[in-house]
Structures are given as structure tokens and as C-alpha cells.
XYZ file of C-alpha atoms in Angstrom:
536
model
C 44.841 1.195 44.551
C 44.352 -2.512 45.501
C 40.961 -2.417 43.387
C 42.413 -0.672 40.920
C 45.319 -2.581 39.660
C 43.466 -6.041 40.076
C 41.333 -4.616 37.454
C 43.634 -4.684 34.873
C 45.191 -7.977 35.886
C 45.257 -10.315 32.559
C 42.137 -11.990 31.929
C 40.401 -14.913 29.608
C 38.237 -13.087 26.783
C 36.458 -15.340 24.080
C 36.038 -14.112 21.058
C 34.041 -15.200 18.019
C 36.585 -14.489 15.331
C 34.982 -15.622 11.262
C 32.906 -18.246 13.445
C 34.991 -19.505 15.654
C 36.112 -19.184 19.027
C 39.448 -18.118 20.170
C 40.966 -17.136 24.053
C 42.697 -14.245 24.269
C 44.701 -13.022 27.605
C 45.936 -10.072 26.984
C 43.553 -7.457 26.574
C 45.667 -4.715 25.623
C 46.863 -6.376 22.730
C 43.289 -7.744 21.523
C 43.450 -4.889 18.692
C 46.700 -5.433 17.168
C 46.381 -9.142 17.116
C 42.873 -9.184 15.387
C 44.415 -6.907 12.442
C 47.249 -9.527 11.969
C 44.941 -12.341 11.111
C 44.082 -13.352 7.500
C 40.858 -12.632 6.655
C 41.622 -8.939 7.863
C 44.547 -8.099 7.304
C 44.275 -8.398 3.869
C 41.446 -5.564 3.398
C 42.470 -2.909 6.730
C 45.214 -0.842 7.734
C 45.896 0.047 11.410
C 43.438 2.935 11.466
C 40.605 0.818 10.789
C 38.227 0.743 13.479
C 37.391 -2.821 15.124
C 33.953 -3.358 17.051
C 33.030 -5.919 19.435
C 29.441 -6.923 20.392
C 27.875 -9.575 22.754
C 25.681 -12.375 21.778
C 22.351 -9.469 22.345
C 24.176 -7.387 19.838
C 24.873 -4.631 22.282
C 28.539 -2.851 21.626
C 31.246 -3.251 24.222
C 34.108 -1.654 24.717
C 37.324 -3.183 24.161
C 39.553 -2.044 26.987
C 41.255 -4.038 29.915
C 38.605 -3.669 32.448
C 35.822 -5.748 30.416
C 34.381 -8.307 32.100
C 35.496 -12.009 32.087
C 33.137 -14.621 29.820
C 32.751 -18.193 28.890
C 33.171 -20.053 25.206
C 29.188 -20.176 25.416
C 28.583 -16.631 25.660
C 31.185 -15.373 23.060
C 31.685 -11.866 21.566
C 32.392 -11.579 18.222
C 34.686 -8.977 16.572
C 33.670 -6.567 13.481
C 35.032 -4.039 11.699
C 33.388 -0.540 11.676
C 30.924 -0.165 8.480
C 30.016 -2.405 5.471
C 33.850 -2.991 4.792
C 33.932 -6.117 7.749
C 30.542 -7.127 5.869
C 32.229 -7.719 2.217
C 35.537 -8.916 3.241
C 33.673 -11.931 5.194
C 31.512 -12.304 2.246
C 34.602 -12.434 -0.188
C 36.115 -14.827 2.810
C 33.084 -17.301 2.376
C 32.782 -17.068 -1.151
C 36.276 -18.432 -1.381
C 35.652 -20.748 1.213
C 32.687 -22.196 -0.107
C 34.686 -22.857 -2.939
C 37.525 -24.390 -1.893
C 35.031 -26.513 0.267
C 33.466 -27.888 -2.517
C 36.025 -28.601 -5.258
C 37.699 -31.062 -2.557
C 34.756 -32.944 -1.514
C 33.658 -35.964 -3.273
C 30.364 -35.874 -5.263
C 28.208 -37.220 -2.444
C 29.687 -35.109 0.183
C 28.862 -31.563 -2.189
C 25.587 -32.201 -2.253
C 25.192 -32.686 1.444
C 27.070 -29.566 1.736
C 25.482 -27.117 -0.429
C 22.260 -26.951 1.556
C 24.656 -26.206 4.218
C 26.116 -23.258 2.470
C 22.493 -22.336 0.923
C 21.405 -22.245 4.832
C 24.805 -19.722 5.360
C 24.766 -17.978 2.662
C 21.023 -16.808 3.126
C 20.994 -16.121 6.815
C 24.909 -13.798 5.527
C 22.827 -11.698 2.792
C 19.462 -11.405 4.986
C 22.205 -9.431 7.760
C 23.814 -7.363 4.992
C 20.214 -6.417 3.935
C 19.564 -5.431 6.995
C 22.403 -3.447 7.450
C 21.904 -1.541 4.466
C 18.214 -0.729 5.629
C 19.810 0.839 8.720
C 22.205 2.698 6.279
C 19.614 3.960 4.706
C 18.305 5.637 6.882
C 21.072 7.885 6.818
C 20.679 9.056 3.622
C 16.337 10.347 4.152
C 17.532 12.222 7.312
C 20.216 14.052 5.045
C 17.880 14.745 2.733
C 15.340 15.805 5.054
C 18.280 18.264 6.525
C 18.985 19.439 2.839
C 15.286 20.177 2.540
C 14.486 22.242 5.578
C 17.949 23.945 5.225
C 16.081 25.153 1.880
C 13.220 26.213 3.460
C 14.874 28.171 5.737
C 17.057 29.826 3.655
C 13.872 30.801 1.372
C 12.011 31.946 4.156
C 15.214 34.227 5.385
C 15.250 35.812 1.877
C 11.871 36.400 1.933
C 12.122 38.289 4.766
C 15.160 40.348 3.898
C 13.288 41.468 0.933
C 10.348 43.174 3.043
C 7.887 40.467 2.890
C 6.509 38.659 5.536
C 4.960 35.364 4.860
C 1.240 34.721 4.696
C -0.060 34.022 8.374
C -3.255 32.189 7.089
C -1.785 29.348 5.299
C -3.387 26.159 6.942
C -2.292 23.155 8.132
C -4.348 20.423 6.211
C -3.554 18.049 9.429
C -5.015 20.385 11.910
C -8.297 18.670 11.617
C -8.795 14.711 11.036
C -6.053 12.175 11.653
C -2.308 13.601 11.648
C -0.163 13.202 8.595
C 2.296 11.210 10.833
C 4.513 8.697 8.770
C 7.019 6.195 10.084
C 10.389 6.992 10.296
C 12.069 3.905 10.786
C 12.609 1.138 8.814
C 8.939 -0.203 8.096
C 8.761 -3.711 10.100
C 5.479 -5.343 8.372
C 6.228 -8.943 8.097
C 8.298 -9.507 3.990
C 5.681 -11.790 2.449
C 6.587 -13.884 -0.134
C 3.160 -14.457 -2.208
C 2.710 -17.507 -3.489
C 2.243 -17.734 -7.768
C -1.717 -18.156 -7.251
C -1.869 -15.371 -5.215
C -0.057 -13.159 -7.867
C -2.287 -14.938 -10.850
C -5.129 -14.042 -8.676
C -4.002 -10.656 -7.611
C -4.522 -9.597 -11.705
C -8.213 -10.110 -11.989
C -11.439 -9.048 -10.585
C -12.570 -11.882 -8.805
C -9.660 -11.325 -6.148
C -11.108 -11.770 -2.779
C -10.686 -8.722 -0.833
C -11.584 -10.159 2.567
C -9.095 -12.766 3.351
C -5.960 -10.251 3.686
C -4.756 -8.231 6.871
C -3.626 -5.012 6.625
C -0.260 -6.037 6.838
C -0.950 -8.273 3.615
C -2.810 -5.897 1.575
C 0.679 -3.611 1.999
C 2.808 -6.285 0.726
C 0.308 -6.888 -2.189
C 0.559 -2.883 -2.615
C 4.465 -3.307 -2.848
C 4.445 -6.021 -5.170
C 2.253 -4.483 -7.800
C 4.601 -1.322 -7.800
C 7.663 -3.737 -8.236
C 5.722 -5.679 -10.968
C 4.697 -3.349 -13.637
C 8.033 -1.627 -13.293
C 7.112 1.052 -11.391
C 9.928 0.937 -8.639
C 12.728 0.678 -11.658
C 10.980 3.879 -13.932
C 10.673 6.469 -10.912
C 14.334 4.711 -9.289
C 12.109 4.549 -6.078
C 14.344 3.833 -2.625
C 12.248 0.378 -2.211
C 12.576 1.422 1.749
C 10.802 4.729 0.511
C 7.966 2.705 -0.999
C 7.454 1.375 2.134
C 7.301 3.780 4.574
C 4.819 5.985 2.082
C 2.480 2.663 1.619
C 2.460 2.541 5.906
C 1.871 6.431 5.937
C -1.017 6.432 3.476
C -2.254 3.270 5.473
C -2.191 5.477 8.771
C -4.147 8.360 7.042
C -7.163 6.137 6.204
C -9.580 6.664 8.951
C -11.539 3.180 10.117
C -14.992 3.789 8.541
C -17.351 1.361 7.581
C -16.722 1.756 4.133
C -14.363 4.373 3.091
C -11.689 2.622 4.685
C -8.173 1.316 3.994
C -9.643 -2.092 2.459
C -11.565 0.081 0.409
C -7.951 1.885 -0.851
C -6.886 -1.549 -1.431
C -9.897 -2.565 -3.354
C -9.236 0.302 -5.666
C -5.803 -0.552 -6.310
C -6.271 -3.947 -6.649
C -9.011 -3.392 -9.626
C -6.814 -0.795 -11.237
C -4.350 -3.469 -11.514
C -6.168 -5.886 -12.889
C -8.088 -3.699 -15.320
C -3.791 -2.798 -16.245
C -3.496 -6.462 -17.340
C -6.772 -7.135 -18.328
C -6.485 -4.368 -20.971
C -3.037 -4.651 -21.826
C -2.998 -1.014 -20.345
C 1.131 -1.745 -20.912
C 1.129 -1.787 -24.378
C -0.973 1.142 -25.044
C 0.148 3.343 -22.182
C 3.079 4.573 -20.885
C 4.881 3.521 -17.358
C 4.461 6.845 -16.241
C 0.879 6.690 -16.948
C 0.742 3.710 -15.535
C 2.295 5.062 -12.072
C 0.194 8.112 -12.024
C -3.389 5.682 -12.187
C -1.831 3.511 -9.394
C -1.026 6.256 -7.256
C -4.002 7.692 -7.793
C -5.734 4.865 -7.003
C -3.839 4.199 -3.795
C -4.044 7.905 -2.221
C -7.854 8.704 -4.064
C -9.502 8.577 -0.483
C -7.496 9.604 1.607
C -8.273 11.173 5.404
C -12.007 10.373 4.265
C -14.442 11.638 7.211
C -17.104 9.473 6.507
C -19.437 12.357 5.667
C -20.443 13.406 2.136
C -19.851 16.403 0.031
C -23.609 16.823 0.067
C -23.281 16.863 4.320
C -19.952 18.505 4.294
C -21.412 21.870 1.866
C -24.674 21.378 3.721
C -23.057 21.440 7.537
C -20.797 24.207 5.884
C -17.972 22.376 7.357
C -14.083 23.470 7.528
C -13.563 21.611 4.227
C -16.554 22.952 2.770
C -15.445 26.401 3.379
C -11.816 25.930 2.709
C -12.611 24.452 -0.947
C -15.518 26.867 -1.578
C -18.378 23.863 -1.641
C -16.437 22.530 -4.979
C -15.508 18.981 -4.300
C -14.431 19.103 -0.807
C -13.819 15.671 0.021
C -11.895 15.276 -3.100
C -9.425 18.356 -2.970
C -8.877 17.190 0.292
C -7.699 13.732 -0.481
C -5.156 15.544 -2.876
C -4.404 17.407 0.087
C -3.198 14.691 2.072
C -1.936 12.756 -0.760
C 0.774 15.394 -0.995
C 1.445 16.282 2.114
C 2.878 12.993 2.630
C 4.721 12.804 -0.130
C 6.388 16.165 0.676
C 7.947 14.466 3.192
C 11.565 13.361 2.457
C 10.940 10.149 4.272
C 7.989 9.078 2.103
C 8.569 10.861 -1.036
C 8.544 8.064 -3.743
C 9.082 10.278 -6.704
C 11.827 12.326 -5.038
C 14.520 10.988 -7.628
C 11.929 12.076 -10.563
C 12.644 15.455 -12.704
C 11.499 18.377 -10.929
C 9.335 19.210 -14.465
C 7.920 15.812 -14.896
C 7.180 15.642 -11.214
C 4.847 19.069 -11.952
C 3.305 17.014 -14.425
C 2.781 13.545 -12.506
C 1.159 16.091 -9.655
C -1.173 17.498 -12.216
C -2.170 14.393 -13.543
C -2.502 12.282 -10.044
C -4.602 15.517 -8.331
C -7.235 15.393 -11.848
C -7.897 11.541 -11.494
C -8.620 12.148 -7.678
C -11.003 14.773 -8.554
C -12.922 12.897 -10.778
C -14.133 10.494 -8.231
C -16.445 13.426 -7.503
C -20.093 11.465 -8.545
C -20.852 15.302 -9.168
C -19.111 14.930 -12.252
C -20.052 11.222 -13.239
C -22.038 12.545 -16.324
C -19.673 15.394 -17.831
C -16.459 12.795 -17.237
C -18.976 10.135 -19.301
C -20.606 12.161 -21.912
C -16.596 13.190 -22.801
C -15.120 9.544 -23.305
C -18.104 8.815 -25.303
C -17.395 11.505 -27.615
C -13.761 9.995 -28.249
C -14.201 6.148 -27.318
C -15.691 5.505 -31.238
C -12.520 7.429 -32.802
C -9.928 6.756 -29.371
C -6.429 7.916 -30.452
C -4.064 6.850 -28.088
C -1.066 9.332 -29.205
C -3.765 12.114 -28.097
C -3.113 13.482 -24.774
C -6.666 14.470 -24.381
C -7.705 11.384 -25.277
C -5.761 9.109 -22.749
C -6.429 11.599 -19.810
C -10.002 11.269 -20.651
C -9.835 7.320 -20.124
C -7.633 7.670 -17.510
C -10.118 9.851 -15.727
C -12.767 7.080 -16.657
C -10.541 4.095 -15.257
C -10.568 5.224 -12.129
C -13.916 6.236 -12.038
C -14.982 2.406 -12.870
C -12.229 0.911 -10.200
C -13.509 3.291 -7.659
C -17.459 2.062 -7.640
C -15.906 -1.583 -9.088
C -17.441 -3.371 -6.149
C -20.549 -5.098 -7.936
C -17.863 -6.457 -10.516
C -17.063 -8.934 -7.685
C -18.348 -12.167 -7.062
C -21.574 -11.538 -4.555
C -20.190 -13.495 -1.604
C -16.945 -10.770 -2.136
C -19.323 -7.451 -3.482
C -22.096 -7.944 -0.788
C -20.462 -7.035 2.100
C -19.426 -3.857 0.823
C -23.494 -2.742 0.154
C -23.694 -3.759 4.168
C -20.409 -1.139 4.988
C -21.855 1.483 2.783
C -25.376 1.216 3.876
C -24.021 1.567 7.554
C -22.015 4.135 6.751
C -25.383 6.285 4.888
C -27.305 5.235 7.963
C -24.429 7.007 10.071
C -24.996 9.997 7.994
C -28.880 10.299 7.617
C -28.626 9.955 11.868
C -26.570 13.195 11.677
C -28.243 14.886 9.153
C -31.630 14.421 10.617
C -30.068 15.358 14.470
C -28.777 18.690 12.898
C -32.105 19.423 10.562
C -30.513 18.813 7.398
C -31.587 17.429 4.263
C -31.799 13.821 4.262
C -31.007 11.752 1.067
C -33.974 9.398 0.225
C -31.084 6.428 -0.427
C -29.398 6.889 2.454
C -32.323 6.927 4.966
C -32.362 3.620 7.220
C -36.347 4.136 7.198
C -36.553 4.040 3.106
C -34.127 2.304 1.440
C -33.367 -1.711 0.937
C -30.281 -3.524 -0.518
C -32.216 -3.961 -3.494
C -33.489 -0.474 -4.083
C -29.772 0.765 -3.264
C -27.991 -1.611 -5.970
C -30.616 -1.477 -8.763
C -30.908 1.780 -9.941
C -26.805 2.333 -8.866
C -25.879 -0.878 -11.449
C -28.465 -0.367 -14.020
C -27.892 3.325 -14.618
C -24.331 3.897 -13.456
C -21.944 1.041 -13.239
C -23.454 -1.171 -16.962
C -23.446 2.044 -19.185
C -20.236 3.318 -17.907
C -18.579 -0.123 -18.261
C -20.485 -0.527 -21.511
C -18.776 2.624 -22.743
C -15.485 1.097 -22.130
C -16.067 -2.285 -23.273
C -16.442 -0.367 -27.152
C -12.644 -0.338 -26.501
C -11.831 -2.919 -24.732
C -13.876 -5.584 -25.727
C -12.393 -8.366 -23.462
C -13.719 -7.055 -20.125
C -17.229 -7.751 -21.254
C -16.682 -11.450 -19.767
C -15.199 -10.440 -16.505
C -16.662 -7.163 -16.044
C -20.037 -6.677 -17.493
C -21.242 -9.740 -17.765
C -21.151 -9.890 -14.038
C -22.508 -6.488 -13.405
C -25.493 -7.775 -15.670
C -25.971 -11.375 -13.063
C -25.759 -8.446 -9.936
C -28.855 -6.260 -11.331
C -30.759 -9.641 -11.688
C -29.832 -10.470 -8.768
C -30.993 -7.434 -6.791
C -34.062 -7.221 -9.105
C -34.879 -10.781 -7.678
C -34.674 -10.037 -4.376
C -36.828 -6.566 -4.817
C -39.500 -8.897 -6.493
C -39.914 -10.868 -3.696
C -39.650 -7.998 -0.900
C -42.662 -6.525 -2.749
C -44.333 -9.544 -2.618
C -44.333 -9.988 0.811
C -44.509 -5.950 1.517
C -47.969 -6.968 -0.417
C -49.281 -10.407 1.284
C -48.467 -9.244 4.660
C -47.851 -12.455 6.544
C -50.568 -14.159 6.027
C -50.131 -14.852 2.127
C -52.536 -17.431 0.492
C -51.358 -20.263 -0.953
C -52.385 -18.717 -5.007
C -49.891 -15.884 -4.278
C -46.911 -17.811 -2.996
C -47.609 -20.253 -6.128
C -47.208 -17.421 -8.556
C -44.362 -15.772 -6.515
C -42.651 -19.034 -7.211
C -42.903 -19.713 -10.537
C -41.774 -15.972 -10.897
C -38.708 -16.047 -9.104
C -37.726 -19.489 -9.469
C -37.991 -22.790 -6.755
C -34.367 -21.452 -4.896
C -36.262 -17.927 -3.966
C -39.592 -19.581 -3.144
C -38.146 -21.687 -0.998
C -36.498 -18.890 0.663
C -39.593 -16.661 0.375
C -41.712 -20.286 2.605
C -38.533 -20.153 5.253
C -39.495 -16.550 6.030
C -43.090 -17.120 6.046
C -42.975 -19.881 8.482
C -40.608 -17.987 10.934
């Protein structure tokens, strides 16, 4: 009994109360006499609950046996919920007032970086809070939603009918569809104006950014061209699908996240370049940047040409017609099926059908299968291009993506090189498998036949300058940013090809005639390159 009564024996409690520190005694009457003072009294009744936490933000409870503390190491009192939140804001918006009306000139300018400083660190905690609120709301959702399911799949079975036992589960191979469902913690960058001036055109380094970056970059552009405000995205949504389409890239050499965000990138600046705004609308403009974002997802690093070949799972499951491709769709919507990451769940069930639609054909045209058909069809229209005409804009739609997609030689070199290097190693990996299993091998992909050179030429001259030919006829101002440099790259590679076959052809003892005519072919800067190699 001793023990016990000592225990609640009046004690010294300090409180942080609205930032400063009071002693209280009495224990038993901390509640009542917080209620009574100004700031609260004037916004809560006597039912309103009152928190107190220690300086680690842990709860305690207020009762007589909490421990004794110190004026150093505080507790502060709250209210439960926002409502503690906004009557201190209202309390230090009047303060701050009051503060500065009665200062002299001098003094208020002294003070307001004070109250800047206060005011900032107040409304980055009432942010944060209302992340954490948030939350709240996806987990109802996600109740509502599997409450439906259930109740659909009850009904179904009352009528007689058993669901389908074969129905697969697209993450039962490759990386799991796993999303994050907290609040996404990659650092909030704040990017600087040259980085947004830069982020619009093609020349945009790709290298210099983390992953971490590229997402924030990712967020931005959906904020910028409106995208956020037009679907009434939960920014926290955008988020946490960015991070879960991030987590469903697998690391390959090439087909990679950086890849996704080279994509992306491109599609936004061909958006500006074009003034895509003006001609398009913003839900066009949401369904290429989505498309763009999710158009490789889960890639294995494997070809359609290995995958039909191997007669893989997703070979078989998509009956050899663009495997890789339907499977990307696959993903793409399994993750936004997901309450958590769902960033057009506030969009009309009917327009969502048609967003789907439109997101799952600009995916599928990636397929190189279908380079020529998707061509041939935009040249038809690209002389008489109506954009009213639905067929029309899907058409260049189709086409945009295709040329943001294989962009990479639109790049400086020092930013496009390194990309032949990843997809080279990633063939390589390929022709390795192909010939361990006896399958066909593709010439350009064999580490024993192909160059750099040889890779690029024939890729730029016959793919990437007619097809961004074809779209210069309608927009005529990419020629300088866009084709002009896909034109430099095929001289480029052409260049180096020259002087591989010379030296494939001198061996390495080449007379002095030959390397005189190699260098007035290729120019002093190659010959001198072309000597290096011949005296190493």
C-alpha cells in the first residue's frame, strides 16, 4: 500500500503549452486546467480529447502515475485530430499580427524572417499530418473495393456458377506487383528553373539523375501540364503509383527504369516542342504520358523473337502476338487496380474504359513488328492531318510514342552512346542464350558479327530519319532538334564504319599511301585516331 499511495503523491510535470513551458502539480487536474486556457477554450468543449507526447513524439498517458521531468525535456499538449492543428494556426496568425503592427519599422523586418522560419516549419507539420490522414481514406477505399468483390463473387455463386479456376496471376512469374503502402518517403525536390527549362527538350541529360530524382522529375511533369488537376489525382496517389511502377522495372542493361524515364522525358518534350497542348486534349495528353511511363513494364530482357521462339509462359499466354507488349499492359493495370496506386480512381467509370483502351493501343504499338503498318498509316493522313478526327490523332498518338520510345540517337552522343553500349550488352545476353538453347540467332545481336557502327547505321538511316521525317511534314519545328541531329548520328556512325573497314583491310601493318588516303577521307580528327590505334 506504501508503494502504492506514494505513487500518486503530487508531482512537478512540465508541459509545453503554445510554446512555452508551464509546471503543473496536480496531475489530476492537468485536463481541466488545459481546457480553461485561451487559445483552447475558445474552439473545445469538455469532451474534446487532449493528447500529450514527449519530445520523441511518442504518446503518454496523462494520469497521476506519469513519471516526473525537467523544463529541458518538456511534453507538449495537443488536442486529438486536425482541430488542435487550426486553432494554433488561427492562434499564430493573430499573433503574428499583433506582433507586427506594434513593432517599429526596423524591428518588422527583423521579425518576419522569424515568422517566415515559424510559419514554414507550422505548415510542413500540418502537411504531414494530412499525409498520415490520408492514408485513411486508400485503406477505406481499398475495404469498399474488396467488400465488392466479395459480394460479386457470393452472387456468383448463389446463381450456380463457379468462377473460372484458370485465371492467372500476371505476378506469378517476374518481379511481384508489390506497391508501397505508406506514405512514399523519396526525398521532395525542389528543381531548380534550368532544370525544368531543360527538362522540356531533347538534349536533357539522362545520366546525371538518381532514381529518386528521375521520380520527382516524373511528378513534376504530371503537375505541370495539368495532369494532377484534370484526373483530381490524390498527389499522395501519384506517388505511390510512380514508386510502384519504379519497383516493377527489372534492372536490365537497357530496358530498365532509366530507360522508362527516358521515354517520358522525350514525350514531354516532344508535348512542348509541338505545342501538343494546343492541338490535343489534356486527356490525350495524360493517356501518352502514362503510356509512356508504364510502356515497358516487368520487361525480361528477352525478345518477342526469343520469347515465341523459347515458347515461353508469355509466349503461350498471348498466343506468340506481341508478348512482351500485352504483358506490359498487364502490369500496367494491375497496379493501377490497386486502390493505393490507382491515379485515375476519381475519373468516370466510362471515360476510364476509354483512357484503358487508348493507354493499352499506344503500348502495343511499341511492337517493332508493327513499325511499318503503324508508318505506312500516318503517312496516309499526315499530308491531309485533321485534328478533330479521332482516327487521325490516335494514329499520331500511336506514332509519338513510337519515336520517344527508340528517341535515343536524338540525344547528344556523349548522352545517346551509352545507351548503344546497354543495348548491345543486353543482345549479347540474348544471342548467349539463344545459341546455349539452339535457337535462332539474330545476325545484329550476335557479339561475333555486329559493331556499333553496323548496329546504328542501318537502325537511323532506315528507321529513326524516315519516321521522324514523316512527322516533321507536321511539325516542322522538330527538324532542328530532332532530325537534324539524327542526320550528324548516321554520319557519325558511317565515319567510324569507314575507318573499321579500313583497318579490317590494312591489317596492322598499313602502308603509309593507305593511312594518307584514309585521312583525307575521314578528316585529320579520325586519322589521328585511326595513327593512336596503329601505334598501340
Amino acid at each position: 500500500m506504501g508503494s502504492s499511495s506514494s505513487s500518486y503523491a503530487p508531482k512537478t510535470i512540465y508541459l509545453d503549452v503554445d510554446g512555452k513551458v508551464q509546471k503543473y502539480v496536480n496531475c489530476k487536474k492537468l485536463r481541466a486546467d488545459v481546457l480553461t486556457l485561451p487559445f483552447f477554450s475558445s474552439s473545445c468543449d469538455r469532451n474534446t480529447a487532449v493528447m500529450m507526447v514527449n519530445p520523441e513524439g511518442a504518446l503518454v498517458s496523462i494520469d497521476p502515475t506519469m513519471p516526473t521531468n525537467s523544463p529541458k525535456l518538456c511534453r507538449q499538449l495537443m488536442l486529438a485530430g486536425f482541430l488542435y492543428f487550426f486553432v494554433r494556426l488561427h492562434h499564430l496568425k493573430f499573433s503574428i499580427k499583433f506582433s507586427y503592427c506594434h513593432l517599429p519599422f526596423p524591428h518588422r523586418a527583423f521579425r518576419i524572417n522569424e515568422l517566415k522560419t515559424e510559419v514554414t516549419n507550422r505548415i510542413a507539420m500540418l502537411e504531414k499530418r494530412v499525409e498520415l490522414e490520408g492514408l485513411k481514406v486508400v485503406e477505406i477505399e481499398k475495404c469498399k473495393n474488396e467488400l465488392k468483390k466479395l459480394r460479386d463473387e457470393m452472387t456468383s455463386r448463389g446463381g450456380g456458377r463457379v468462377n473460372c479456376p484458370c485465371k492467372y496471376n500476371f505476378s506469378d512469374d517476374g518481379k511481384k506487383v508489390t506497391p508501397r503502402r505508406d506514405v512514399p518517403s523519396y526525398p521532395k525536390y525542389t528543381l531548380s528553373q534550368e532544370t525544368i527549362e531543360a527538362l522540356k527538350k531533347p538534349t536533357f541529360d539522362v545520366w546525371h539523375w538518381e532514381h529518386n530524382e528521375m521520380l520527382s522529375c516524373l511528378e513534376y511533369m504530371y503537375h505541370d501540364l495539368g495532369l494532377v488537376k484534370e484526373f483530381n489525382m490524390n498527389p499522395i496517389t501519384l506517388k505511390r503509383w510512380l514508386l510502384a511502377v519504379q519497383e516493377n522495372y527489372r534492372n536490365n542493361p537497357f530496358h530498365n527504369f532509366r530507360h522508362c524515364f527516358c521515354v517520358s522525358q522525350m514525350m514531354y518534350g516532344m508535348i512542348h516542342l509541338c505545342n501538343l497542348q494546343e492541338k490535343l486534349t489534356l486527356t490525350d495528353m495524360g493517356i501518352l504520358m502514362t503510356a509512356a511511363v508504364c510502356h515497358d513494364l516487368d520487361h525480361p530482357g528477352y525478345n518477342n523473337t526469343y520469347q515465341i521462339n523459347a515458347r515461353t509462359e508469355l509466349a503461350v499466354r498471348y498466343n506468340d502476338i506481341s508478348p512482351l507488349e500485352n504483358h506490359h499492359c498487364a502490369v500496367a493495370f494491375q497496379i493501377l487496380s490497386l486502390p493505393e496506386c490507382n491515379i485515375f480512381a476519381n475519373v468516370d467509370p466510362e471515360a476510364f474504359k476509354q483512357i484503358r483502351k487508348a493507354i493499352i493501343a499506344l503500348i502495343l504499338a511499341t511492337d517493332m513488328a508493327r513499325h511499318g503498318e503503324i508508318l505506312e498509316s500516318f503517312k496516309q493522313k499526315v499530308d491531309n492531318f485533321d485534328f478533330t478526327n479521332e482516327e487521325h490523332v490516335t494514329c499520331l498518338k500511336m506514332v509519338l510514342i513510337k519515336c520517344c520510345d527508340i528517341s535515343n540517337e536524338v540525344r547528344p552522343t556523349e548522352v545517346a552512346e551509352p545507351w548503344v553500349d546497354c543495348l548491345l550488352e543486353e543482345y549479347f545476353m540474348q544471342s548467349d542464350r539463344e545459341k546455349s538453347e539452339g535457337l535462332p540467332v539474330a545476325p545484329f545481336m550476335d557479339r561475333d558479327k555486329v559493331t556499333k557502327p553496323t548496329a546504328q547505321i542501318g537502325f537511323i538511316k532506315f528507321v529513326l530519319i524516315p519516321m521522324f521525317e514523316t512527322v516533321m511534314k507536321l511539325f516542322p519545328q522538330i527538324e532542328e532538334l530532332m532530325v537534324q541531329p539524327l542526320r550528324d548520328s548516321r554520319d557519325h556512325y558511317e565515319e567510324l564504319k569507314q575507318i573499321d573497314d579500313a583497318m579490317t583491310e590494312t591489317g596492322n601493318n598499313t602502308s603509309s599511301a593507305c593511312t594518307c588516303q584514309l585521312g583525307k577521307l575521314v578528316g585529320i580528327s579520325k586519322y589521328e585516331i585511326f595513327l593512336s590505334q596503329e601505334e598501340k
